[in-house]
C-alpha cells in the first residue's frame, strides 16, 4: 500500500493480467540526482495500477506524443516535507525538458521539408 511508503516512488510499469506496459521515461536518469526517490515495479494492484495502465495504454493506442510516469507520494509530515517537495520539483523540472516525440519522427519530419 502506498500509504506505508516513506519516500517518493516512481512506478516503472503497470500490468493488467499478463499485459505489461512500461513508461518510456528513463527512470534511472530521472532519479540520479534525487536523494530519496526510488523506482518501484509494483504500483499496488488496485486503483493506482489500473489508472497507470489505462493512461499508458491510451498513449500506446493513440500514439500521441506524450510520456507518462506514476508518482506515489507518501504522507507528508514535518519530517519529510522539505525533501519530498524538493524532489517533486526536480522531477517536474526534468520532465519539462524530456522529449515527447520519438527521435526518428523528428528526423523524418525535418528531412521532408
PDB file of C-alpha atoms in Angstrom:
ATOM      1  CA  UNK A   1       0.000   0.000   0.000  1.00  0.00           C
ATOM      2  CA  UNK A   2       1.267   3.470  -0.906  1.00  0.00           C
ATOM      3  CA  UNK A   3       0.423   4.903   2.499  1.00  0.00           C
ATOM      4  CA  UNK A   4       3.097   2.690   4.021  1.00  0.00           C
ATOM      5  CA  UNK A   5       5.798   4.227   1.814  1.00  0.00           C
ATOM      6  CA  UNK A   6       8.116   6.748   3.407  1.00  0.00           C
ATOM      7  CA  UNK A   7       9.630   8.227   0.230  1.00  0.00           C
ATOM      8  CA  UNK A   8       8.564   9.155  -3.264  1.00  0.00           C
ATOM      9  CA  UNK A   9       8.411   6.175  -5.602  1.00  0.00           C
ATOM     10  CA  UNK A  10       8.129   6.262  -9.367  1.00  0.00           C
ATOM     11  CA  UNK A  11       6.444   3.283 -10.965  1.00  0.00           C
ATOM     12  CA  UNK A  12       8.325   1.679 -13.848  1.00  0.00           C
ATOM     13  CA  UNK A  13       5.402  -0.269 -15.234  1.00  0.00           C
ATOM     14  CA  UNK A  14       1.760  -1.206 -14.957  1.00  0.00           C
ATOM     15  CA  UNK A  15       0.165  -4.571 -15.529  1.00  0.00           C
ATOM     16  CA  UNK A  16      -3.249  -5.835 -16.487  1.00  0.00           C
ATOM     17  CA  UNK A  17      -3.414  -9.604 -16.379  1.00  0.00           C
ATOM     18  CA  UNK A  18      -0.436 -10.846 -18.391  1.00  0.00           C
ATOM     19  CA  UNK A  19      -0.003  -7.494 -20.174  1.00  0.00           C
ATOM     20  CA  UNK A  20       2.789  -5.183 -19.027  1.00  0.00           C
ATOM     21  CA  UNK A  21       3.263  -1.581 -20.153  1.00  0.00           C
ATOM     22  CA  UNK A  22       6.339   0.426 -19.226  1.00  0.00           C
ATOM     23  CA  UNK A  23       6.960   4.139 -19.115  1.00  0.00           C
ATOM     24  CA  UNK A  24       9.224   5.491 -21.843  1.00  0.00           C
ATOM     25  CA  UNK A  25      10.905   7.845 -19.383  1.00  0.00           C
ATOM     26  CA  UNK A  26      14.452   6.862 -18.411  1.00  0.00           C
ATOM     27  CA  UNK A  27      13.797   6.487 -14.701  1.00  0.00           C
ATOM     28  CA  UNK A  28      17.413   5.820 -13.765  1.00  0.00           C
ATOM     29  CA  UNK A  29      18.385   9.213 -15.185  1.00  0.00           C
ATOM     30  CA  UNK A  30      15.341  10.823 -13.635  1.00  0.00           C
ATOM     31  CA  UNK A  31      16.273   9.789 -10.099  1.00  0.00           C
ATOM     32  CA  UNK A  32      20.069  10.004 -10.498  1.00  0.00           C
ATOM     33  CA  UNK A  33      20.315  13.277  -8.556  1.00  0.00           C
ATOM     34  CA  UNK A  34      17.487  12.609  -6.105  1.00  0.00           C
ATOM     35  CA  UNK A  35      18.403  11.601  -2.586  1.00  0.00           C
ATOM     36  CA  UNK A  36      15.366   9.558  -1.523  1.00  0.00           C
ATOM     37  CA  UNK A  37      13.154   8.850  -4.551  1.00  0.00           C
ATOM     38  CA  UNK A  38      13.236   5.233  -5.713  1.00  0.00           C
ATOM     39  CA  UNK A  39      11.919   3.197  -8.624  1.00  0.00           C
ATOM     40  CA  UNK A  40       9.130   0.730  -7.885  1.00  0.00           C
ATOM     41  CA  UNK A  41       7.929  -2.127 -10.076  1.00  0.00           C
ATOM     42  CA  UNK A  42       4.593  -2.581  -8.310  1.00  0.00           C
ATOM     43  CA  UNK A  43       2.029   0.207  -8.467  1.00  0.00           C
ATOM     44  CA  UNK A  44      -0.189  -1.611  -6.000  1.00  0.00           C
ATOM     45  CA  UNK A  45      -2.575  -3.836  -7.977  1.00  0.00           C
ATOM     46  CA  UNK A  46      -5.561  -1.636  -7.236  1.00  0.00           C
ATOM     47  CA  UNK A  47      -6.702   1.804  -8.354  1.00  0.00           C
ATOM     48  CA  UNK A  48      -3.161   3.109  -8.953  1.00  0.00           C
ATOM     49  CA  UNK A  49      -2.184   0.181 -11.172  1.00  0.00           C
ATOM     50  CA  UNK A  50      -5.406   0.367 -13.196  1.00  0.00           C
ATOM     51  CA  UNK A  51      -5.099   4.113 -13.685  1.00  0.00           C
ATOM     52  CA  UNK A  52      -1.443   3.953 -14.718  1.00  0.00           C
ATOM     53  CA  UNK A  53      -2.096   1.053 -17.091  1.00  0.00           C
ATOM     54  CA  UNK A  54      -5.048   2.888 -18.633  1.00  0.00           C
ATOM     55  CA  UNK A  55      -3.005   6.010 -19.331  1.00  0.00           C
ATOM     56  CA  UNK A  56      -0.035   4.065 -20.749  1.00  0.00           C
ATOM     57  CA  UNK A  57      -2.407   2.007 -22.930  1.00  0.00           C
ATOM     58  CA  UNK A  58      -4.121   5.148 -24.215  1.00  0.00           C
ATOM     59  CA  UNK A  59      -0.762   6.707 -25.130  1.00  0.00           C
ATOM     60  CA  UNK A  60       0.241   3.483 -26.895  1.00  0.00           C
ATOM     61  CA  UNK A  61      -3.047   3.045 -28.762  1.00  0.00           C
ATOM     62  CA  UNK A  62      -3.420   6.647 -29.902  1.00  0.00           C
ATOM     63  CA  UNK A  63       0.311   7.162 -30.486  1.00  0.00           C
ATOM     64  CA  UNK A  64       0.038  10.666 -29.091  1.00  0.00           C
ATOM     65  CA  UNK A  65       3.401  12.345 -28.456  1.00  0.00           C
ATOM     66  CA  UNK A  66       3.238  12.093 -24.686  1.00  0.00           C
ATOM     67  CA  UNK A  67       5.122  10.484 -21.828  1.00  0.00           C
ATOM     68  CA  UNK A  68       3.797   9.354 -18.506  1.00  0.00           C
ATOM     69  CA  UNK A  69       5.055   8.471 -15.057  1.00  0.00           C
ATOM     70  CA  UNK A  70       3.159   7.484 -11.945  1.00  0.00           C
ATOM     71  CA  UNK A  71       4.491   9.008  -8.768  1.00  0.00           C
ATOM     72  CA  UNK A  72       3.465   7.653  -5.393  1.00  0.00           C
ATOM     73  CA  UNK A  73       3.650  10.393  -2.781  1.00  0.00           C
ATOM     74  CA  UNK A  74       3.899   9.333   0.857  1.00  0.00           C
ATOM     75  CA  UNK A  75       2.015  11.020   3.644  1.00  0.00           C
ATOM     76  CA  UNK A  76       3.615  14.435   4.068  1.00  0.00           C
ATOM     77  CA  UNK A  77       4.941  15.085   7.568  1.00  0.00           C
ATOM     78  CA  UNK A  78       7.048  17.899   9.017  1.00  0.00           C
ATOM     79  CA  UNK A  79       9.994  15.479   8.914  1.00  0.00           C
ATOM     80  CA  UNK A  80       9.787  14.661   5.172  1.00  0.00           C
ATOM     81  CA  UNK A  81       8.055  17.750   3.750  1.00  0.00           C
ATOM     82  CA  UNK A  82      11.140  19.647   2.565  1.00  0.00           C
ATOM     83  CA  UNK A  83      12.786  16.723   0.789  1.00  0.00           C
ATOM     84  CA  UNK A  84       9.536  15.475  -0.766  1.00  0.00           C
ATOM     85  CA  UNK A  85       8.630  18.887  -2.167  1.00  0.00           C
ATOM     86  CA  UNK A  86      12.179  19.470  -3.382  1.00  0.00           C
ATOM     87  CA  UNK A  87      12.274  16.158  -5.206  1.00  0.00           C
ATOM     88  CA  UNK A  88       8.832  16.673  -6.767  1.00  0.00           C
ATOM     89  CA  UNK A  89      10.073  19.994  -8.169  1.00  0.00           C
ATOM     90  CA  UNK A  90      13.224  18.285  -9.504  1.00  0.00           C
ATOM     91  CA  UNK A  91      11.093  15.605 -11.178  1.00  0.00           C
ATOM     92  CA  UNK A  92       8.840  18.220 -12.756  1.00  0.00           C
ATOM     93  CA  UNK A  93      11.866  20.156 -13.993  1.00  0.00           C
ATOM     94  CA  UNK A  94      13.399  17.012 -15.527  1.00  0.00           C
ATOM     95  CA  UNK A  95      10.154  16.094 -17.263  1.00  0.00           C
ATOM     96  CA  UNK A  96       9.644  19.600 -18.646  1.00  0.00           C
ATOM     97  CA  UNK A  97      12.746  19.073 -20.811  1.00  0.00           C
ATOM     98  CA  UNK A  98      12.104  15.425 -21.702  1.00  0.00           C
ATOM     99  CA  UNK A  99      11.363  14.852 -25.408  1.00  0.00           C
ATOM    100  CA  UNK A 100       7.861  13.634 -26.173  1.00  0.00           C
ATOM    101  CA  UNK A 101       8.279  12.797 -29.869  1.00  0.00           C
ATOM    102  CA  UNK A 102      10.480   9.846 -30.858  1.00  0.00           C
ATOM    103  CA  UNK A 103      13.746  10.940 -32.453  1.00  0.00           C
ATOM    104  CA  UNK A 104      13.071   9.123 -35.726  1.00  0.00           C
ATOM    105  CA  UNK A 105       9.792  11.019 -36.189  1.00  0.00           C
ATOM    106  CA  UNK A 106      11.532  14.352 -35.625  1.00  0.00           C
ATOM    107  CA  UNK A 107      14.298  13.341 -38.043  1.00  0.00           C
ATOM    108  CA  UNK A 108      11.866  12.290 -40.791  1.00  0.00           C
ATOM    109  CA  UNK A 109       9.765  15.442 -40.490  1.00  0.00           C
ATOM    110  CA  UNK A 110      12.881  17.618 -40.632  1.00  0.00           C
ATOM    111  CA  UNK A 111      14.234  15.919 -43.763  1.00  0.00           C
ATOM    112  CA  UNK A 112      10.897  16.149 -45.621  1.00  0.00           C
ATOM    113  CA  UNK A 113      10.943  19.956 -45.521  1.00  0.00           C
TER     114      UNK A 113
END
